Coordinates of C-alpha atoms in Angstrom, one line a residue:
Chain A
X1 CA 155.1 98.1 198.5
X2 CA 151.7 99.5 197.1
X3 CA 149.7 100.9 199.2
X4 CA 146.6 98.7 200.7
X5 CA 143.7 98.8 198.4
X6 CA 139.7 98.0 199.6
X7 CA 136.1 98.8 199.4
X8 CA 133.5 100.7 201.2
X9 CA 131.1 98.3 202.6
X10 CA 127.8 99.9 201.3
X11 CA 129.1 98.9 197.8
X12 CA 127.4 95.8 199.2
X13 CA 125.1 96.6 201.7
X14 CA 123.7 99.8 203.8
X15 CA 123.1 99.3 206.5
X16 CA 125.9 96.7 207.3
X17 CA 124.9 94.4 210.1
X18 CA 126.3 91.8 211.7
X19 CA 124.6 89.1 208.9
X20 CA 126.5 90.7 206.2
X21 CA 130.4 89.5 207.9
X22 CA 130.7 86.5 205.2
X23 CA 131.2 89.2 202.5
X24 CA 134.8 90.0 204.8
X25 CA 135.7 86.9 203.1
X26 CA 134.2 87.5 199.5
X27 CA 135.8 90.8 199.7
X28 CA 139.2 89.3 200.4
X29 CA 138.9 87.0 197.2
X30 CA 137.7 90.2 194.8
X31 CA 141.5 91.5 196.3
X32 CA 140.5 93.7 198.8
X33 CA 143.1 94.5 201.4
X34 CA 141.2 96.4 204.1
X35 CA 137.4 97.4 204.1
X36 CA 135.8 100.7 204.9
X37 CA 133.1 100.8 207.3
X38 CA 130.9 103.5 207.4
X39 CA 131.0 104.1 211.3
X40 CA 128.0 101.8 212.7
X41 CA 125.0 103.6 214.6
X42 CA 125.0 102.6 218.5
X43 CA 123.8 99.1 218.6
X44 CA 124.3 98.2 214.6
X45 CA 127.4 96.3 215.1
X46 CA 129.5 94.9 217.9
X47 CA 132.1 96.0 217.8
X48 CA 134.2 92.7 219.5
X49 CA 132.9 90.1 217.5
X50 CA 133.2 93.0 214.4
X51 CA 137.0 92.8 215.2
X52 CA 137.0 89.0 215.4
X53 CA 135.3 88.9 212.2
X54 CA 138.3 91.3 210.1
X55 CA 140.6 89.7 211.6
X56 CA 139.6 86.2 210.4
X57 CA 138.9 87.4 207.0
X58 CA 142.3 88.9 206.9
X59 CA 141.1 92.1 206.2
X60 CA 142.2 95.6 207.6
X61 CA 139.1 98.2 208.2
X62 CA 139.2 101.6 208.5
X63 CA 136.4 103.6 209.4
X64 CA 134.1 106.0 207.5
X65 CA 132.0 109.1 209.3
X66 CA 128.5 109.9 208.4
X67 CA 127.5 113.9 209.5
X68 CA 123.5 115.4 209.1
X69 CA 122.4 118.5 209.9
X70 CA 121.8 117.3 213.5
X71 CA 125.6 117.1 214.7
X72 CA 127.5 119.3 212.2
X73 CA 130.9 120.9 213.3
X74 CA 129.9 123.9 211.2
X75 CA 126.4 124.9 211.8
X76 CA 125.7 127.9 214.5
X77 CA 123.1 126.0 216.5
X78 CA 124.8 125.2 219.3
X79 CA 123.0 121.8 220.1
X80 CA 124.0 120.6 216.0
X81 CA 127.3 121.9 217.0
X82 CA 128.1 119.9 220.4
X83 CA 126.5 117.0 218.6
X84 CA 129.1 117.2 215.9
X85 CA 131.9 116.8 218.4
X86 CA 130.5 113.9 220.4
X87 CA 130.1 112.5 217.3
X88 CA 133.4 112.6 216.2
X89 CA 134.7 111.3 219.8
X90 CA 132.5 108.2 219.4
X91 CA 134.1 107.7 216.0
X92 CA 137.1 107.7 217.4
X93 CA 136.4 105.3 220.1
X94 CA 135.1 103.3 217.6
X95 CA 138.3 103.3 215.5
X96 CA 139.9 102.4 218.5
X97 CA 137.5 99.5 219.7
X98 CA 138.2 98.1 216.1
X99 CA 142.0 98.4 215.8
X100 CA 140.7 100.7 212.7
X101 CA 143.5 104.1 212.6
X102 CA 141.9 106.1 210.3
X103 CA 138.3 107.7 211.0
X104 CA 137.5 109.8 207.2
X105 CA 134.6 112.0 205.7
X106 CA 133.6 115.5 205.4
X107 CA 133.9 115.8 209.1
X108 CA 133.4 118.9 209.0
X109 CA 129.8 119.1 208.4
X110 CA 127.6 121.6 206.4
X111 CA 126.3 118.7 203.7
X112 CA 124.2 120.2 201.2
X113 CA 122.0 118.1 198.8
X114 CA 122.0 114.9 200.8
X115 CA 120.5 116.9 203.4
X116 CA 117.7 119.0 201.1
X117 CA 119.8 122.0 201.8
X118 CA 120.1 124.6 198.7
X119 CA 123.1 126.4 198.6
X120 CA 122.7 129.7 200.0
X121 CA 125.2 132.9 199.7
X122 CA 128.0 133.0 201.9
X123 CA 128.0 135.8 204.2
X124 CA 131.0 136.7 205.9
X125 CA 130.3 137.6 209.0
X126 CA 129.0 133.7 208.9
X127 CA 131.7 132.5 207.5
X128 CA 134.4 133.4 209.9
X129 CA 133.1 132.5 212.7
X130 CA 131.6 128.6 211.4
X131 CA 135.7 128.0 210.0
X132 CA 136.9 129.0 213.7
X133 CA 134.3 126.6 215.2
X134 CA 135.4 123.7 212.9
X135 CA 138.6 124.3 213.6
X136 CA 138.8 124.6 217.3
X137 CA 136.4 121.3 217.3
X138 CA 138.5 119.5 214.8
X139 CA 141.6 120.5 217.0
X140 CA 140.1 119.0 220.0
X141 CA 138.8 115.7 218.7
X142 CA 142.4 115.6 216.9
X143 CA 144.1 115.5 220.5
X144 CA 141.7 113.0 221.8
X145 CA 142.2 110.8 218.4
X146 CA 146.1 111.0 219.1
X147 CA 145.9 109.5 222.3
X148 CA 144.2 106.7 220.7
X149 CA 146.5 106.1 217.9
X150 CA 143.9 107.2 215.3
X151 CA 144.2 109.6 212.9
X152 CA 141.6 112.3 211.4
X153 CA 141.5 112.3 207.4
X154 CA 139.0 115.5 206.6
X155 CA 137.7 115.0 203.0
X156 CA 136.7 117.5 200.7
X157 CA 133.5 117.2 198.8
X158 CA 132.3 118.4 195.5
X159 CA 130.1 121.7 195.5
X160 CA 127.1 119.9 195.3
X161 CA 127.6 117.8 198.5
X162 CA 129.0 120.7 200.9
X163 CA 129.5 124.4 200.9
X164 CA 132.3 123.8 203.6
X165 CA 135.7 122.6 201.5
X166 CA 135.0 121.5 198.0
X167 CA 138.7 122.0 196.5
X168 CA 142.1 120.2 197.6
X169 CA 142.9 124.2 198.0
X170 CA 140.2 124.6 200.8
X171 CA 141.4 121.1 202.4
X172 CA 144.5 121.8 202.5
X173 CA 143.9 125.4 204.4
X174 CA 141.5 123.6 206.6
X175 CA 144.3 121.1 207.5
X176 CA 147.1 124.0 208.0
X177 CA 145.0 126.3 210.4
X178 CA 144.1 123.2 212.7
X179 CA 147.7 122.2 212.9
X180 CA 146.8 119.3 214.6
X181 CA 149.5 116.0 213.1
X182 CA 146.3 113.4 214.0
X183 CA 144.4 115.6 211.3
X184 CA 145.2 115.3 207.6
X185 CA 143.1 114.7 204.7
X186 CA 141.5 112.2 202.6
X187 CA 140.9 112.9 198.9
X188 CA 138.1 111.3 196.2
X189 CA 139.0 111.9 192.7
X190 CA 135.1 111.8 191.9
X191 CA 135.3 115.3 194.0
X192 CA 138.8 116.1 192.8
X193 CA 137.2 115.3 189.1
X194 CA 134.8 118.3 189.6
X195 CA 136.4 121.0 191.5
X196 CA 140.0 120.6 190.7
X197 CA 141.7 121.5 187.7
X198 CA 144.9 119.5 187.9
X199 CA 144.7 116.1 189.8
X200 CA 148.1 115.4 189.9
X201 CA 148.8 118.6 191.0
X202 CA 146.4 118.6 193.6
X203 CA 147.9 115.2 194.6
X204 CA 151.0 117.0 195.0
X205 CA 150.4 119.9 196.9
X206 CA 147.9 117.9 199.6
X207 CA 151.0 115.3 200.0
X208 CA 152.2 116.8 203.6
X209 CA 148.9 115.9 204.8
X210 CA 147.3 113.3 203.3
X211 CA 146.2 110.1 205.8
X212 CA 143.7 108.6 203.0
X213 CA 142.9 108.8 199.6
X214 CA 139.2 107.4 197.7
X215 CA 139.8 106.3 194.2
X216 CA 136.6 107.0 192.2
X217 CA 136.0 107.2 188.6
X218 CA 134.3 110.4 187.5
X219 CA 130.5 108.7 187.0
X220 CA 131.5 106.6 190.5
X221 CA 131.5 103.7 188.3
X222 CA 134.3 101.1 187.9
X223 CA 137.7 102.7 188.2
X224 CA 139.0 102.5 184.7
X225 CA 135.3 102.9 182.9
X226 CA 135.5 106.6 182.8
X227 CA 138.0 109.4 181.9
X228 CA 139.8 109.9 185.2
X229 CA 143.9 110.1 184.1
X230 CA 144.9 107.0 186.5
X231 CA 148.5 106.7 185.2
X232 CA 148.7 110.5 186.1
X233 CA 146.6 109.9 189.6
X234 CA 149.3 106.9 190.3
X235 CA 152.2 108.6 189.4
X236 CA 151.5 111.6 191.5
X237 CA 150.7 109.3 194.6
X238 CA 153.7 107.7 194.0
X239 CA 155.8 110.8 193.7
X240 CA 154.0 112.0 197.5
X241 CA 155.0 108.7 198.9
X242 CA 151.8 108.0 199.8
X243 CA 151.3 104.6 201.4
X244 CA 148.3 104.9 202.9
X245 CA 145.0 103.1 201.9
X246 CA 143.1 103.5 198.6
X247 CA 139.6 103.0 199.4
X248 CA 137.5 102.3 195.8
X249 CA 133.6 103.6 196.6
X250 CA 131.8 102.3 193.1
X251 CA 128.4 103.2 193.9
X252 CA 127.0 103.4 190.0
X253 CA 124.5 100.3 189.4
X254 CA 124.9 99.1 185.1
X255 CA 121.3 99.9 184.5
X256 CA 120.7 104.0 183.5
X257 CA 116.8 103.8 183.3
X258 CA 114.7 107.1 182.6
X259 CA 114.4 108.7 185.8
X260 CA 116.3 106.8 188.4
X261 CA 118.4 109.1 189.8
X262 CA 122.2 108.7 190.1
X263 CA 122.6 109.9 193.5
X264 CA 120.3 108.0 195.6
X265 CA 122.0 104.5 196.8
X266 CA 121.1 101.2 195.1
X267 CA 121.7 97.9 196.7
X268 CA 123.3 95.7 193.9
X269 CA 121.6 93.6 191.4
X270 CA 124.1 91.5 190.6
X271 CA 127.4 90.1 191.3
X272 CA 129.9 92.8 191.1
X273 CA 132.9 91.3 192.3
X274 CA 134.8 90.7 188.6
X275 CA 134.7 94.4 187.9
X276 CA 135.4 95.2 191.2
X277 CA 138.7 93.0 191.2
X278 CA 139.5 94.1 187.8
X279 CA 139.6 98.0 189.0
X280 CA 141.6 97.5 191.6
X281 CA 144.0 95.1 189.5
X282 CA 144.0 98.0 186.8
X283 CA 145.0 100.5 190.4
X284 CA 147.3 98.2 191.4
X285 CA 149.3 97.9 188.6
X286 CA 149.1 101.2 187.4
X287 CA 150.5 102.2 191.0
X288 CA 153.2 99.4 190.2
X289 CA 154.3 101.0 186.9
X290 CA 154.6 104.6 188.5
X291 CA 156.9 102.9 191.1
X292 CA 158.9 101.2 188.3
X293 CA 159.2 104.4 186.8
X294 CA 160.2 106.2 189.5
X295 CA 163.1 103.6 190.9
Chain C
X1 CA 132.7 127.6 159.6
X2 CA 132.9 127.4 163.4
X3 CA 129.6 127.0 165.2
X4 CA 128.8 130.2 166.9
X5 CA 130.1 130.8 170.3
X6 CA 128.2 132.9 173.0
X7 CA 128.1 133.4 176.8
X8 CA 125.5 132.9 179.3
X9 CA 124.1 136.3 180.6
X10 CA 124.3 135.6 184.2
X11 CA 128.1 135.3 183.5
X12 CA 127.8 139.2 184.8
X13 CA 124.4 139.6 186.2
X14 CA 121.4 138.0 187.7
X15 CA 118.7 138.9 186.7
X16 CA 119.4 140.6 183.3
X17 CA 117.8 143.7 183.1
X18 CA 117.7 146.5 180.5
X19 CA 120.1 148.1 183.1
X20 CA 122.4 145.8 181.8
X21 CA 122.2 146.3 177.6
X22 CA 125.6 148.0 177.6
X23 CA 127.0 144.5 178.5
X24 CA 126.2 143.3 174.8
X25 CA 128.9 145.8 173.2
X26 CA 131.2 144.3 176.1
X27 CA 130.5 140.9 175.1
X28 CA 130.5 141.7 171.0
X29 CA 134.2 142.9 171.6
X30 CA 135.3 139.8 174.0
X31 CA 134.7 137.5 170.5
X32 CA 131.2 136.3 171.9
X33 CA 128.9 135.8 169.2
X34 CA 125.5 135.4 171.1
X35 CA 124.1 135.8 174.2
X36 CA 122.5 132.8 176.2
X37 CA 119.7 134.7 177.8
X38 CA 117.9 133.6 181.2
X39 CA 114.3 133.7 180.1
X40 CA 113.3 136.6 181.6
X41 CA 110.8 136.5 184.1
X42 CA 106.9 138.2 183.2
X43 CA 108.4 142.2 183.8
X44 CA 112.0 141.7 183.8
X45 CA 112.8 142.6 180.0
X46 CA 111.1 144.7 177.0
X47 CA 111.2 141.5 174.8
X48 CA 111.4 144.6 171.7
X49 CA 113.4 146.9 173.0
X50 CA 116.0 144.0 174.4
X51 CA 115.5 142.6 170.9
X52 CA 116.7 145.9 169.0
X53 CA 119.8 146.1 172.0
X54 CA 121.0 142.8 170.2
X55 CA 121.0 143.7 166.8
X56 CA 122.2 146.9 168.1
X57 CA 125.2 144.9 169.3
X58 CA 125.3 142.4 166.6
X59 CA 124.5 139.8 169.1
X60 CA 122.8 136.6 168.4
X61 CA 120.4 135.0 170.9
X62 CA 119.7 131.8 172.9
X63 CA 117.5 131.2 175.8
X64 CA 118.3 129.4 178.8
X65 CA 114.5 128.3 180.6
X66 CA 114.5 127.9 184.2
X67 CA 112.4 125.3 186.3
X68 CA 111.7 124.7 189.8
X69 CA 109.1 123.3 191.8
X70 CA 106.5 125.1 190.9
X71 CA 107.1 124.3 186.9
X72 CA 107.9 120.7 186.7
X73 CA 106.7 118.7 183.9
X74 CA 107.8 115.7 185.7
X75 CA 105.8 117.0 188.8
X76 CA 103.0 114.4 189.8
X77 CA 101.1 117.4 191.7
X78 CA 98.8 118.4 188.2
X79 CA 99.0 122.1 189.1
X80 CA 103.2 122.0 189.1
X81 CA 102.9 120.1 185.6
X82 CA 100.6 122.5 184.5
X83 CA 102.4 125.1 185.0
X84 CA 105.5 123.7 184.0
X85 CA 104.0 123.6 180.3
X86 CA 102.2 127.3 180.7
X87 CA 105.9 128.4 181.5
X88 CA 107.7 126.5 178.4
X89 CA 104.9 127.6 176.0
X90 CA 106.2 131.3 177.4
X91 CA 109.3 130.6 177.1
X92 CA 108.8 129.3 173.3
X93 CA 106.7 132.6 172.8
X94 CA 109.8 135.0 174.3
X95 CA 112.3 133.1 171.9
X96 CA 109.9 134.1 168.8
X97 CA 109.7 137.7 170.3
X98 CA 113.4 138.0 170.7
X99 CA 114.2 136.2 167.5
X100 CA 115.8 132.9 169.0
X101 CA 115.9 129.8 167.5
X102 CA 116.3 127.7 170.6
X103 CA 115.5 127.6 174.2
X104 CA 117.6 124.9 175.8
X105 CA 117.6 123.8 179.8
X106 CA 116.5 120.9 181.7
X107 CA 112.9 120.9 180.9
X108 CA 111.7 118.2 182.5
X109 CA 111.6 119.8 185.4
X110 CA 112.9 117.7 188.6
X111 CA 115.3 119.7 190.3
X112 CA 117.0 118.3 193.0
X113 CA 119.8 120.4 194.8
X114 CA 118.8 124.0 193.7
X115 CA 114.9 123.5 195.0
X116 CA 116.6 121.9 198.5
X117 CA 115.5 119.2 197.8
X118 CA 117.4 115.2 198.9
X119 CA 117.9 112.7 196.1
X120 CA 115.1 109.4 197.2
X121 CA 114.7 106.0 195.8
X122 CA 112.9 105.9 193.0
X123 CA 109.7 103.6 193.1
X124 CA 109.2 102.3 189.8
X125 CA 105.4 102.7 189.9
X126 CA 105.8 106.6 190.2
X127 CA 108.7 106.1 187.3
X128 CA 106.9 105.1 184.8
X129 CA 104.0 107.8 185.0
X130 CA 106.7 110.3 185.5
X131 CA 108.4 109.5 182.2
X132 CA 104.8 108.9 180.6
X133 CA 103.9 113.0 181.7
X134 CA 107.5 114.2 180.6
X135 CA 107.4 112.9 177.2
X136 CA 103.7 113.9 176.5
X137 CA 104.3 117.7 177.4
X138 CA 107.3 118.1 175.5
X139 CA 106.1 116.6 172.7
X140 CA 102.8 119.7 173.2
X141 CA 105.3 122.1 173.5
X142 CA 107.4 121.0 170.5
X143 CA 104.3 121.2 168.7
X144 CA 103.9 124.6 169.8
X145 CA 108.2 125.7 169.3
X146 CA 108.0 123.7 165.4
X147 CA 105.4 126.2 164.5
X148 CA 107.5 129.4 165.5
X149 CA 110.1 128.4 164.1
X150 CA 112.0 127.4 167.8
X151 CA 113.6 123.9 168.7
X152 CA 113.6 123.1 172.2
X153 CA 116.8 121.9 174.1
X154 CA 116.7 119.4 176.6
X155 CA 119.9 119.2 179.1
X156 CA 120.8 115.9 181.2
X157 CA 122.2 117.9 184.7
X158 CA 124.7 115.6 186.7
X159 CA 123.1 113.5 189.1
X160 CA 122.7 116.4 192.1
X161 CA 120.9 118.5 189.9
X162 CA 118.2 116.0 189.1
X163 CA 116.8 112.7 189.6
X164 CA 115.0 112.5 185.8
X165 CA 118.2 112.7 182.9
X166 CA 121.4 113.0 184.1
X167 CA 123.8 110.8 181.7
X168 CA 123.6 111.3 177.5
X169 CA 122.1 107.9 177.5
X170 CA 119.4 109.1 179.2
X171 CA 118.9 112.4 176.9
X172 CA 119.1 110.5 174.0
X173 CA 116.0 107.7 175.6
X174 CA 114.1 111.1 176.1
X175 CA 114.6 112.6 172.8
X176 CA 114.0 109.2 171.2
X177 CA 110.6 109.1 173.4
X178 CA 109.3 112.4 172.1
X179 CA 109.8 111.9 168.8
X180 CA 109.5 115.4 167.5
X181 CA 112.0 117.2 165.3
X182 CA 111.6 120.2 167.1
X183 CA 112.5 118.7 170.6
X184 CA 116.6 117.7 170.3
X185 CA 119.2 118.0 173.1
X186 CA 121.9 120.4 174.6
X187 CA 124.9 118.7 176.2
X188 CA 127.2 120.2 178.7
X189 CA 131.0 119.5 179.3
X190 CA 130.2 120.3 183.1
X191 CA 127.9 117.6 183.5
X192 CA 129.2 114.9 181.1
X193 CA 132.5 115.5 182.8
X194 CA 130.9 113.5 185.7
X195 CA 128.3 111.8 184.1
X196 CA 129.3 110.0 180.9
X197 CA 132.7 107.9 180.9
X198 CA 133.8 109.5 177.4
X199 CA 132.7 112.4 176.2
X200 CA 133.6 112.1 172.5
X201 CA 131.9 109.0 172.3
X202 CA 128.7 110.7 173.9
X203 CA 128.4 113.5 171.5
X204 CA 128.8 111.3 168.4
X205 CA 126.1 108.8 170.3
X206 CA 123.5 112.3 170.9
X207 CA 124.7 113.7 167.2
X208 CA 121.5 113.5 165.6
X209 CA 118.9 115.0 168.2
X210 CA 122.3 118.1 169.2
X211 CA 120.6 121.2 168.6
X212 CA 122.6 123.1 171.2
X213 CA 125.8 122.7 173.4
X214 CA 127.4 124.5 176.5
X215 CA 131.3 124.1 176.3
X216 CA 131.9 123.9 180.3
X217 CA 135.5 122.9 182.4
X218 CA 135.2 120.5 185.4
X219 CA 135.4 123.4 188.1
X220 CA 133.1 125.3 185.9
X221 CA 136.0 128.2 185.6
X222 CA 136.9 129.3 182.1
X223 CA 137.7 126.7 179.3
X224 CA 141.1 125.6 179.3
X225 CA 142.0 125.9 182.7
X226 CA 140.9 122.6 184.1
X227 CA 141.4 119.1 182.3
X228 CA 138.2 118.2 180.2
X229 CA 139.9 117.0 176.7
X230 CA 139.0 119.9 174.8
X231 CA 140.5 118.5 171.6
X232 CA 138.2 115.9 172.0
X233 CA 135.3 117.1 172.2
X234 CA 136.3 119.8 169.2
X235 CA 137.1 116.8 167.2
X236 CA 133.9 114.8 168.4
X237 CA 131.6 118.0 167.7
X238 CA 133.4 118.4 164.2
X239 CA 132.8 114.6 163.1
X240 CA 129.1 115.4 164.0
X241 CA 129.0 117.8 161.9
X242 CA 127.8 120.1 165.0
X243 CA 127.0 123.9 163.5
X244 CA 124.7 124.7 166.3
X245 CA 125.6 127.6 169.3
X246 CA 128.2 126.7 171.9
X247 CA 127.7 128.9 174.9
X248 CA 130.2 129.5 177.7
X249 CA 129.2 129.5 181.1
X250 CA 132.4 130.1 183.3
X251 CA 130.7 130.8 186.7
X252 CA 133.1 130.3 189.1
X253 CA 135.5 132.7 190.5
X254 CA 138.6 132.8 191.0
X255 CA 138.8 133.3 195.0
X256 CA 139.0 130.2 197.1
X257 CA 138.3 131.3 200.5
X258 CA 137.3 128.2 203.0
X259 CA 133.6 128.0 203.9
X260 CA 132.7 129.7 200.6
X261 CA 130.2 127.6 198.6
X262 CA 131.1 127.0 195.0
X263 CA 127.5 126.2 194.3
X264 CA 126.2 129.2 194.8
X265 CA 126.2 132.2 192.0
X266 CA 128.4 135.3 192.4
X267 CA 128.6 138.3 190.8
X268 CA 132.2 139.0 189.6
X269 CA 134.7 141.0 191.4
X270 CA 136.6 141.4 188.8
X271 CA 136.9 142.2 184.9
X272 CA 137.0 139.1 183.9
X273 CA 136.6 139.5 179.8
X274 CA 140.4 138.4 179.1
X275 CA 140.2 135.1 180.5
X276 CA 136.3 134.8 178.5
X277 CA 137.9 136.2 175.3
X278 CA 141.3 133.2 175.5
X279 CA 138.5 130.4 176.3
X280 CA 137.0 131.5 173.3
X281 CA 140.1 131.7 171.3
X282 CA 141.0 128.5 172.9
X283 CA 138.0 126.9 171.4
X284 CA 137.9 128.1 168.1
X285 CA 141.3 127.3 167.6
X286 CA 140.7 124.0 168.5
X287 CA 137.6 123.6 166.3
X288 CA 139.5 124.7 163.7
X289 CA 142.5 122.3 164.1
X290 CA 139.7 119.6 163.8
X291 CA 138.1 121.1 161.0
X292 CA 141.1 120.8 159.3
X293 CA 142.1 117.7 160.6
X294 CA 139.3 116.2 159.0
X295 CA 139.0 118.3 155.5

């Protein structure tokens, strides 16, 4: 069976509130299997009637973390730090209050340019001591996750985005020194794009761990607009086995005026739904072909 | 014959100092033939004596200008966007003193990671203006570069680098805009590798403002070693009839360690003029093949 293919839910809207549960069922009919929520704020969603409201659309869910400067596994304020972790427990809890099994993100912390942070030189007396704390942290939320039947998927990010883990290389060491089985990793290909050199490669050594995977073109438009090798992406998931879910994240708006940035979020202008059941069609059947292949 | 192909000075040291002339003959014999050159800061460099170190080393020349905050044509604070042209009418004056033809970056100013600073919505009322102010002091300083004999280069950076041109699309609006033969583009691989959904279509879209273009892999490590279609882009610079410089700017290194920024510049650790001389080979070759191809 292919794995379970769906969208991130500020494709639509950011925040998402509890007026925004009829696009469950419009994400359904675009061929969504599963949504993924960025984790709500305290107080942004309820989590019952959240439950109620998947489960009626026929939709899986599966949860996405958000990390700042302010709790940040990584950073050597020790306030941040502690705030990182309770952060991560109440993700968890939340997973669990929404029958959701996979909590993702760069869980680590340390985000860069979304946070106005420059990149600075590493210095290794730093460094040492910020990968033991994210690895002790992520150790410890990992036990409290397996109790709960939810899993941890860390995600790289592009250089630009953290100065944590920016290579499937980095994830996969990240992954190996917690030792943890509730903590694996999730992987874009819009980071994979930039910082590694060999997708399916990459695909290939991260297979042990890997819990989720984002499938982004290299622009984060449509996947199948840009030059991301998909057959070779598909063929190397299907090779790891990976049946996990495929999460598409196609942020890009159509319009590429003078001076609107790329980066900053833009609500949708227009109905996006045809492209966005076209790509994952296009995934779908690309995935279907690499099983063929591989019978 | 193949357009020229050089490397960007900081590729071994930043800043470039007169310390550093003995790095030309180094360069000469790894096949470069030119030198990308950081503008050099008021002090930094003997624009003569750096000048005779070149022909010295049978080097060509390029510049590379470099904004910030401070120097931002898009800037709405008049004392930034005065500055911003006071710096590229210096940097149009160092090219004539050195005896470059081009001075190539992104010009308009706007940084976004490297100043710290977060990408945020853009208001169209402070769009328009901000476009309006770009496109009027580049078409000054063109003015200024047409009468010395210099062409200034305008890059799109991917969209965590800035907020003003980030795809080719939006290059080519700018160069459109200004209007001024001495005012054309410079592409980058890096950039278009996550910007623009095919690259060979990109370059033959841009062909008639290209004045300059940095040949870049995904990762940013040396050409060849990640999965940008280089043959491509050779045949797409080829059918534009590109002769223009084609500088290398390999940056990243080759150790991975977790919690060590890629973002950031190193100095190398290592000698690393055999991997810079096969990207260059690499490239040429490929040129070549297209060349042919098309005879």
């Amino acid at each position: 069976m292919n794995p379970p293919i769906g969208i991130i839910s500020m494709f639509y809207a950011r925040p998402f509130l509890a007026a925004h549960f009829p696009l469950f069922e419009r994400m359904k009919r675009a061929g969504m299997d599963f949504v993924e929520l960025l984790v709500p704020e305290p107080g942004e969603l309820d989590l019952a009637r959240t439950r109620d409201a998947l489960r009626d659309a026929g939709l899986g869910v599966v949860l996405a973390a958000r990390v700042n400067l302010q709790r940040d596994l990584a950073s050597d304020d020790p306030a941040a730090h502690a705030a990182g972790i309770t952060y991560l427990e109440y993700c968890v809890d939340t997973a669990a209050a929404l029958g959701a099994q996979i909590v993702g993100g760069p869980l680590y912390g340390a985000p860069l340019v979304f946070a106005g942070r420059a990149p600075t030189p590493a210095v290794e007396a730093q460094r040492l001591p910020r990968v033991d704390r994210v690895v002790a942290a992520l150790r410890r939320v990992g036990g409290r996750a397996a109790a709960q039947g939810v899993r941890l998927a860390v995600e790289p990010l592009n250089r630009f985005e953290t100065d944590f883990a920016s290579t499937t290389a980095q994830g996969i060491e990240l992954a190996q020194r917690v030792d943890e089985p509730a903590v694996g990793l999730l992987l874009d290909t819009f980071h994979m794009n930039m910082e590694d050199g060999d997708l399916p490669q990459a695909i290939a050594q991260a297979a042990p761990h890997l819990v989720h995977f984002q499938a982004n073109e290299c622009h984060r438009g449509f996947v199948g607009t840009g030059h991301v090798d998909w057959t070779g992406v598909a063929r190397a998931l299907t090779r790891a086995g990976y049946a996990g879910p495929i999460t598409l994240e196609p942020f890009r708006r159509s319009e590429q005026r003078l001076g609107v940035g790329l980066a900053q979020w833009r609500a949708p202008t227009e109905d996006e739904d045809t492209p966005l059941a076209a790509s994952a069609a296009f995934l779908r059947a690309a995935l279907a072909l690499a099983r063929q292949e591989q019978a």
